């Protein structure tokens, strides 16, 4: 658990970050809270000769709530999300999910930017962001560009962000209707055995829209458009729930690990999604 | 002279036995002022760390250290070839086997120590490790002990003669190259006969999985060889510092008086820190070679993967009974997976520890136990994780067999226990497998436990739950876990307990200072048990000086009297007895001093709390404080000056704490998630020295029991890769996963212990594991479950539900 030697940088602004990235290319990595990257470096599974700490870069730590959107800087911590005065009023699912990430000590350091940018399929925020149809802003030498969360994840630790780009913020429209973030884990601090993020709207007892994303059940988060579609126009009766779960099963691809075999994970994914849908529906 | 305080107040002022005295250790621990081995920092200190094998079984064809030696700061890289001229490339184990210190031509488990890199700092050592080039030739891997006994693959060529014959091992004949020993107890033929002719026989095969003690502080040491005066000082995480000193002397050839072993504060041991590890030997050698102090500290993965696992017992049981439920016989066979070397930490004559306590708390007339130890390509160890030598395995076995028998008899498991308990009037009771239980009152404890939890009410609620479940009203089942355990602790009588020939007595040395305070030193070492608090309480009651005026010191072999250390709940039964006995020697002399001062005959004074009083004239007295001063300033005819005593205590028997536990659990059959609704623990540890510390021990032991029962394991894949080498996958419960524990007690003093105490630190673990497991299994009993193996993590509970058809 001793990392190899590395150079440590703490630039004051994004221009400084980008120039270091340009200079060192693949040999450089940016770090926000460090809760994924530092253990990987200590295990010598990540080779990072140049480590660029974002902590002193200004303008990345704000939560802005606009009339129709929410803007969250990359350095906003999970704890900031839990504690923020107004955020839970407009997007309560963010707080519900953040409270299920790790433990308070980790939430004080772990950031939303690091959580979504790292591409770890175990992280909770990527699936949640897909559910909320969030847009990530990345900054590079040629300026900024926007990437939808639903297009961001390519494989485990592989994302649409280029090596010389930095994820700077997350933007989401105000979520509508009922919500739930349901997660099964072995213990506090564990990644999900299965987790489901759900936003759902209804009119007169009929589902108008449903957005569903699953966590740690593939090598990327899984936005299941088909599962949501199976619910629209229904009253979320048992047949509709079963159809949505069946559709979700078609989209996930879990692997066996110490949490259990594939059959178990599929089963639990169905149970968790059903519970998330029932809770979200009751809140819609 | 008159006192202005009452006798009751004088008792309170001592903070003696029975008082929930606050822990004196906590002032430093809660302020971050503890002094652990990694806090030891010496001038010029170097750091050593291991190149470890990525393979579970491989031949080593070459080790190239040249590139590593080029790393700035790397001073040396030791391999077996360097240790061989010193005869230190192998070392003896506590179990009579030998173990490679550094890989000698092959490796036998993943993570095995291959080379030791010595550097100026940890970073250089880690860089050096990366550059040591080891060429491996992979060999077939065996991770299953049954396969090992049927395989042509020989794991330990060193234990096969040139003609292919298999020499005897330390515990007798071996029947296969991968076989270590067969050990048995009890009467084979009579037991088989009873079972063959019984009307009712229940059989079960169960696997008590491999796990690990996982103390928060990992193992480590600092070795410092002073070449000027020839003295070696060794700081380390040693649960038995004197035994380590003797072992180091025997294997290094350094005279024992030139070795000083110091156990500083230890952050938990649970058996993990009993044995001797390659890190200790390599640090000593590296210090001798370099002339500088050398530190070695495990990281978490090193600890989980290489030093001292626990359990890994494959157990097959048969239990016979009359149709009314009276048990008539018990047969147990164990296939014990010991890994690549037999490094179990047991008393020498007990290669399977005290597994022969497996008749439990029951009056079983006939029994037989047979244990086969086997080599596999897993890490060595087999330590007693928060238990006395394999007692967790024994109690798990019998408490599961009782449940299995109850199912066979279609009987309530609580009632089955009750009709088979050893009765109060049968103590001292000699069990079929040889132990003499010193004392017990099981029926009283059991009745109290069942009444407190309203057992009948719980069973009624459970029956309703089954009805509701079948009617589709709930998806949660309810389990009621029962366990009644008898521990065997306080190893032990020198006549049958030794480790490497060292009798398992223990010791206490007391010096009373002139002003009426004292220091006492013991052969044990606290790893969190609170010895500095509780041993002072024993002494306070014995010698009448306040506990707050008594310093307890342990762990420095230059000052402490010889003892065998702390594990197996032996500190209170053995060193605690020595403390009381040494205190009584102090009191005997104090009585003579008091009589002299009071100008009466020795027999005319008697001890009263904190003083000696003239019999029948309690206004005439001398306090212990006054007596202490007199011991140093009066010339008393016939008495030497000073007030000191030492006692080496060889216990006449073990002590047998027991307890009654009940767990109520709700289980979500769809997710496999268990929720512990209630946990009640009644412990009888004899005389209670400090109720607060007992409660803390029970909470800790139960939490480790919960861990083991519900998910904690060291698991391997078929290639011998350890799958649970970090705390991500190795389950350590947090406050969130732990229920509220209700503690209770009865008091049945040990008749042979000077203060009647029995030891308690391990009871909750021993009794807790079967209680949690039985709760899970009981939930599924109405649906046909007989037995499922631990750990009961989510997916395995789900699997049980699935196989019973509960998922539709």
PDB file of N, CA and C in Angstrom, chain A residues 1-5 43-44 184-191 193 256-261 263-264 267-268 271-272 275, chain B residues 122-123 126-127 130 299 301 668 670-673 723-724 727-729 731-734 736-737 793-795 798 802 807:
ATOM      1  N   UNK A   1       0.825  -1.205   0.000  1.00  0.00           N
ATOM      2  CA  UNK A   1       0.000   0.000   0.000  1.00  0.00           C
ATOM      3  C   UNK A   1       0.860   1.255   0.000  1.00  0.00           C
ATOM      4  N   UNK A   2       1.963   1.207  -0.729  1.00  0.00           N
ATOM      5  CA  UNK A   2       2.844   2.372  -0.847  1.00  0.00           C
ATOM      6  C   UNK A   2       2.882   2.751  -2.332  1.00  0.00           C
ATOM      7  N   UNK A   3       2.468   3.967  -2.679  1.00  0.00           N
ATOM      8  CA  UNK A   3       2.454   4.331  -4.105  1.00  0.00           C
ATOM      9  C   UNK A   3       3.864   4.528  -4.649  1.00  0.00           C
ATOM     10  N   UNK A   4       3.964   4.415  -5.954  1.00  0.00           N
ATOM     11  CA  UNK A   4       5.228   4.757  -6.606  1.00  0.00           C
ATOM     12  C   UNK A   4       5.401   6.282  -6.545  1.00  0.00           C
ATOM     13  N   UNK A   5       6.594   6.720  -6.841  1.00  0.00           N
ATOM     14  CA  UNK A   5       6.881   8.154  -6.767  1.00  0.00           C
ATOM     15  C   UNK A   5       6.034   8.924  -7.787  1.00  0.00           C
ATOM     16  N   UNK A  43      -2.197   0.804  -4.291  1.00  0.00           N
ATOM     17  CA  UNK A  43      -2.126  -0.598  -4.705  1.00  0.00           C
ATOM     18  C   UNK A  43      -1.230  -0.774  -5.938  1.00  0.00           C
ATOM     19  N   UNK A  44      -0.726   0.337  -6.432  1.00  0.00           N
ATOM     20  CA  UNK A  44       0.089   0.373  -7.655  1.00  0.00           C
ATOM     21  C   UNK A  44      -0.677  -0.191  -8.848  1.00  0.00           C
ATOM     22  N   UNK A 184     -29.156  -1.992  -2.386  1.00  0.00           N
ATOM     23  CA  UNK A 184     -28.795  -3.084  -1.474  1.00  0.00           C
ATOM     24  C   UNK A 184     -27.284  -3.180  -1.433  1.00  0.00           C
ATOM     25  N   UNK A 185     -26.746  -3.250  -0.222  1.00  0.00           N
ATOM     26  CA  UNK A 185     -25.299  -3.403  -0.075  1.00  0.00           C
ATOM     27  C   UNK A 185     -25.032  -4.294   1.117  1.00  0.00           C
ATOM     28  N   UNK A 186     -23.792  -4.827   1.173  1.00  0.00           N
ATOM     29  CA  UNK A 186     -23.477  -5.768   2.235  1.00  0.00           C
ATOM     30  C   UNK A 186     -23.258  -5.058   3.561  1.00  0.00           C
ATOM     31  N   UNK A 187     -22.738  -3.848   3.494  1.00  0.00           N
ATOM     32  CA  UNK A 187     -22.473  -3.096   4.712  1.00  0.00           C
ATOM     33  C   UNK A 187     -22.264  -1.637   4.353  1.00  0.00           C
ATOM     34  N   UNK A 188     -22.253  -0.792   5.367  1.00  0.00           N
ATOM     35  CA  UNK A 188     -21.943   0.611   5.144  1.00  0.00           C
ATOM     36  C   UNK A 188     -20.576   0.722   4.471  1.00  0.00           C
ATOM     37  N   UNK A 189     -20.505   1.507   3.441  1.00  0.00           N
ATOM     38  CA  UNK A 189     -19.226   1.698   2.757  1.00  0.00           C
ATOM     39  C   UNK A 189     -19.059   0.807   1.549  1.00  0.00           C
ATOM     40  N   UNK A 190     -19.978  -0.134   1.372  1.00  0.00           N
ATOM     41  CA  UNK A 190     -19.838  -1.067   0.262  1.00  0.00           C
ATOM     42  C   UNK A 190     -20.469  -0.484  -1.005  1.00  0.00           C
ATOM     43  N   UNK A 191     -19.987  -0.959  -2.133  1.00  0.00           N
ATOM     44  CA  UNK A 191     -20.680  -0.687  -3.388  1.00  0.00           C
ATOM     45  C   UNK A 191     -21.995  -1.472  -3.401  1.00  0.00           C
ATOM     46  N   UNK A 193     -24.839  -4.067  -4.259  1.00  0.00           N
ATOM     47  CA  UNK A 193     -25.114  -5.362  -4.879  1.00  0.00           C
ATOM     48  C   UNK A 193     -26.010  -5.093  -6.087  1.00  0.00           C
ATOM     49  N   UNK A 256     -20.474 -12.336 -11.785  1.00  0.00           N
ATOM     50  CA  UNK A 256     -20.335 -12.940 -10.453  1.00  0.00           C
ATOM     51  C   UNK A 256     -19.142 -12.314  -9.729  1.00  0.00           C
ATOM     52  N   UNK A 257     -19.322 -11.999  -8.454  1.00  0.00           N
ATOM     53  CA  UNK A 257     -18.208 -11.576  -7.606  1.00  0.00           C
ATOM     54  C   UNK A 257     -18.536 -11.996  -6.172  1.00  0.00           C
ATOM     55  N   UNK A 258     -17.817 -11.435  -5.212  1.00  0.00           N
ATOM     56  CA  UNK A 258     -18.051 -11.849  -3.824  1.00  0.00           C
ATOM     57  C   UNK A 258     -19.448 -11.494  -3.324  1.00  0.00           C
ATOM     58  N   UNK A 259     -20.147 -10.622  -4.029  1.00  0.00           N
ATOM     59  CA  UNK A 259     -21.519 -10.299  -3.616  1.00  0.00           C
ATOM     60  C   UNK A 259     -22.492 -11.406  -4.005  1.00  0.00           C
ATOM     61  N   UNK A 260     -22.093 -12.233  -4.964  1.00  0.00           N
ATOM     62  CA  UNK A 260     -22.955 -13.354  -5.315  1.00  0.00           C
ATOM     63  C   UNK A 260     -22.933 -13.664  -6.793  1.00  0.00           C
ATOM     64  N   UNK A 261     -23.604 -14.760  -7.158  1.00  0.00           N
ATOM     65  CA  UNK A 261     -23.639 -15.183  -8.559  1.00  0.00           C
ATOM     66  C   UNK A 261     -24.644 -14.352  -9.376  1.00  0.00           C
ATOM     67  N   UNK A 263     -27.365 -15.132 -11.034  1.00  0.00           N
ATOM     68  CA  UNK A 263     -28.800 -15.348 -10.806  1.00  0.00           C
ATOM     69  C   UNK A 263     -29.290 -14.521  -9.617  1.00  0.00           C
ATOM     70  N   UNK A 264     -28.485 -14.495  -8.576  1.00  0.00           N
ATOM     71  CA  UNK A 264     -28.835 -13.711  -7.390  1.00  0.00           C
ATOM     72  C   UNK A 264     -28.909 -12.224  -7.736  1.00  0.00           C
ATOM     73  N   UNK A 267     -31.967 -11.390  -9.685  1.00  0.00           N
ATOM     74  CA  UNK A 267     -33.148 -11.434  -8.825  1.00  0.00           C
ATOM     75  C   UNK A 267     -33.232 -10.165  -7.965  1.00  0.00           C
ATOM     76  N   UNK A 268     -32.103  -9.840  -7.341  1.00  0.00           N
ATOM     77  CA  UNK A 268     -32.098  -8.673  -6.457  1.00  0.00           C
ATOM     78  C   UNK A 268     -32.336  -7.384  -7.251  1.00  0.00           C
ATOM     79  N   UNK A 271     -35.966  -7.077  -7.514  1.00  0.00           N
ATOM     80  CA  UNK A 271     -36.601  -6.713  -6.238  1.00  0.00           C
ATOM     81  C   UNK A 271     -36.355  -5.232  -5.923  1.00  0.00           C
ATOM     82  N   UNK A 272     -35.128  -4.810  -6.135  1.00  0.00           N
ATOM     83  CA  UNK A 272     -34.752  -3.428  -5.815  1.00  0.00           C
ATOM     84  C   UNK A 272     -35.499  -2.455  -6.734  1.00  0.00           C
ATOM     85  N   UNK A 275     -39.100  -2.188  -5.654  1.00  0.00           N
ATOM     86  CA  UNK A 275     -39.259  -1.363  -4.448  1.00  0.00           C
ATOM     87  C   UNK A 275     -39.059   0.120  -4.770  1.00  0.00           C
TER      88      UNK A 275
ATOM     89  N   UNK B 122      10.075   3.311   3.828  1.00  0.00           N
ATOM     90  CA  UNK B 122       9.061   2.406   3.294  1.00  0.00           C
ATOM     91  C   UNK B 122       8.931   2.541   1.774  1.00  0.00           C
ATOM     92  N   UNK B 123       9.113   3.745   1.296  1.00  0.00           N
ATOM     93  CA  UNK B 123       8.915   4.000  -0.130  1.00  0.00           C
ATOM     94  C   UNK B 123       9.990   3.296  -0.955  1.00  0.00           C
ATOM     95  N   UNK B 126       9.273  -0.354  -0.989  1.00  0.00           N
ATOM     96  CA  UNK B 126       8.193  -0.717  -1.931  1.00  0.00           C
ATOM     97  C   UNK B 126       8.684  -0.670  -3.367  1.00  0.00           C
ATOM     98  N   UNK B 127       9.514   0.323  -3.692  1.00  0.00           N
ATOM     99  CA  UNK B 127      10.074   0.396  -5.048  1.00  0.00           C
ATOM    100  C   UNK B 127      10.998  -0.799  -5.309  1.00  0.00           C
ATOM    101  N   UNK B 130       9.147  -4.026  -6.176  1.00  0.00           N
ATOM    102  CA  UNK B 130       8.679  -4.064  -7.568  1.00  0.00           C
ATOM    103  C   UNK B 130       9.746  -4.626  -8.510  1.00  0.00           C
ATOM    104  N   UNK B 299       0.788  -4.500   5.979  1.00  0.00           N
ATOM    105  CA  UNK B 299      -0.397  -3.741   5.585  1.00  0.00           C
ATOM    106  C   UNK B 299      -1.604  -4.680   5.704  1.00  0.00           C
ATOM    107  N   UNK B 301      -3.607  -6.067   3.578  1.00  0.00           N
ATOM    108  CA  UNK B 301      -3.661  -7.246   2.704  1.00  0.00           C
ATOM    109  C   UNK B 301      -2.674  -8.310   3.181  1.00  0.00           C
ATOM    110  N   UNK B 668     -35.453 -11.143   5.007  1.00  0.00           N
ATOM    111  CA  UNK B 668     -36.109 -10.812   3.743  1.00  0.00           C
ATOM    112  C   UNK B 668     -35.752 -11.911   2.744  1.00  0.00           C
ATOM    113  N   UNK B 670     -36.459 -12.301  -0.273  1.00  0.00           N
ATOM    114  CA  UNK B 670     -36.226 -11.870  -1.657  1.00  0.00           C
ATOM    115  C   UNK B 670     -34.835 -11.294  -1.878  1.00  0.00           C
ATOM    116  N   UNK B 671     -34.289 -10.657  -0.842  1.00  0.00           N
ATOM    117  CA  UNK B 671     -32.965 -10.058  -0.981  1.00  0.00           C
ATOM    118  C   UNK B 671     -31.909 -10.819  -0.184  1.00  0.00           C
ATOM    119  N   UNK B 672     -32.359 -11.676   0.733  1.00  0.00           N
ATOM    120  CA  UNK B 672     -31.419 -12.381   1.599  1.00  0.00           C
ATOM    121  C   UNK B 672     -30.871 -11.521   2.717  1.00  0.00           C
ATOM    122  N   UNK B 673     -31.473 -10.373   2.968  1.00  0.00           N
ATOM    123  CA  UNK B 673     -30.952  -9.467   3.993  1.00  0.00           C
ATOM    124  C   UNK B 673     -31.542  -9.837   5.359  1.00  0.00           C
ATOM    125  N   UNK B 723      -9.579 -14.259  -2.402  1.00  0.00           N
ATOM    126  CA  UNK B 723     -10.571 -13.335  -2.966  1.00  0.00           C
ATOM    127  C   UNK B 723     -11.019 -12.267  -1.976  1.00  0.00           C
ATOM    128  N   UNK B 724     -10.507 -12.351  -0.758  1.00  0.00           N
ATOM    129  CA  UNK B 724     -11.021 -11.461   0.291  1.00  0.00           C
ATOM    130  C   UNK B 724      -9.885 -10.773   1.032  1.00  0.00           C
ATOM    131  N   UNK B 727     -10.583  -4.941   3.064  1.00  0.00           N
ATOM    132  CA  UNK B 727     -11.793  -4.727   3.858  1.00  0.00           C
ATOM    133  C   UNK B 727     -12.995  -4.387   2.990  1.00  0.00           C
ATOM    134  N   UNK B 728     -12.796  -4.253   1.691  1.00  0.00           N
ATOM    135  CA  UNK B 728     -13.947  -4.122   0.803  1.00  0.00           C
ATOM    136  C   UNK B 728     -14.738  -5.435   0.794  1.00  0.00           C
ATOM    137  N   UNK B 729     -14.005  -6.536   0.784  1.00  0.00           N
ATOM    138  CA  UNK B 729     -14.671  -7.836   0.692  1.00  0.00           C
ATOM    139  C   UNK B 729     -14.621  -8.647   1.982  1.00  0.00           C
ATOM    140  N   UNK B 731     -15.548  -8.889   5.591  1.00  0.00           N
ATOM    141  CA  UNK B 731     -16.614  -8.187   6.313  1.00  0.00           C
ATOM    142  C   UNK B 731     -16.204  -7.832   7.747  1.00  0.00           C
ATOM    143  N   UNK B 732     -16.023  -6.553   7.999  1.00  0.00           N
ATOM    144  CA  UNK B 732     -15.898  -6.047   9.373  1.00  0.00           C
ATOM    145  C   UNK B 732     -17.134  -5.200   9.628  1.00  0.00           C
ATOM    146  N   UNK B 733     -17.999  -5.613  10.531  1.00  0.00           N
ATOM    147  CA  UNK B 733     -19.229  -4.833  10.742  1.00  0.00           C
ATOM    148  C   UNK B 733     -18.917  -3.444  11.302  1.00  0.00           C
ATOM    149  N   UNK B 734     -19.746  -2.498  10.922  1.00  0.00           N
ATOM    150  CA  UNK B 734     -19.653  -1.160  11.507  1.00  0.00           C
ATOM    151  C   UNK B 734     -20.807  -1.004  12.504  1.00  0.00           C
ATOM    152  N   UNK B 736     -23.360   0.476  12.200  1.00  0.00           N
ATOM    153  CA  UNK B 736     -24.632   0.408  11.493  1.00  0.00           C
ATOM    154  C   UNK B 736     -25.185  -1.016  11.421  1.00  0.00           C
ATOM    155  N   UNK B 737     -24.278  -1.975  11.258  1.00  0.00           N
ATOM    156  CA  UNK B 737     -24.728  -3.366  11.089  1.00  0.00           C
ATOM    157  C   UNK B 737     -24.965  -4.072  12.428  1.00  0.00           C
ATOM    158  N   UNK B 793     -24.228 -14.731   4.280  1.00  0.00           N
ATOM    159  CA  UNK B 793     -24.292 -13.402   3.657  1.00  0.00           C
ATOM    160  C   UNK B 793     -25.540 -13.361   2.777  1.00  0.00           C
ATOM    161  N   UNK B 794     -25.787 -12.220   2.173  1.00  0.00           N
ATOM    162  CA  UNK B 794     -27.072 -12.046   1.500  1.00  0.00           C
ATOM    163  C   UNK B 794     -27.317 -13.139   0.465  1.00  0.00           C
ATOM    164  N   UNK B 795     -26.319 -13.381  -0.360  1.00  0.00           N
ATOM    165  CA  UNK B 795     -26.615 -14.301  -1.473  1.00  0.00           C
ATOM    166  C   UNK B 795     -26.797 -15.728  -1.013  1.00  0.00           C
ATOM    167  N   UNK B 798     -30.237 -15.946   0.396  1.00  0.00           N
ATOM    168  CA  UNK B 798     -31.131 -15.954  -0.769  1.00  0.00           C
ATOM    169  C   UNK B 798     -31.147 -17.333  -1.417  1.00  0.00           C
ATOM    170  N   UNK B 802     -34.182 -19.736  -2.135  1.00  0.00           N
ATOM    171  CA  UNK B 802     -34.426 -20.145  -3.514  1.00  0.00           C
ATOM    172  C   UNK B 802     -34.558 -21.661  -3.611  1.00  0.00           C
ATOM    173  N   UNK B 807     -39.172 -18.523  -3.759  1.00  0.00           N
ATOM    174  CA  UNK B 807     -39.233 -17.420  -4.723  1.00  0.00           C
ATOM    175  C   UNK B 807     -40.276 -17.686  -5.809  1.00  0.00           C
TER     176      UNK B 807
END
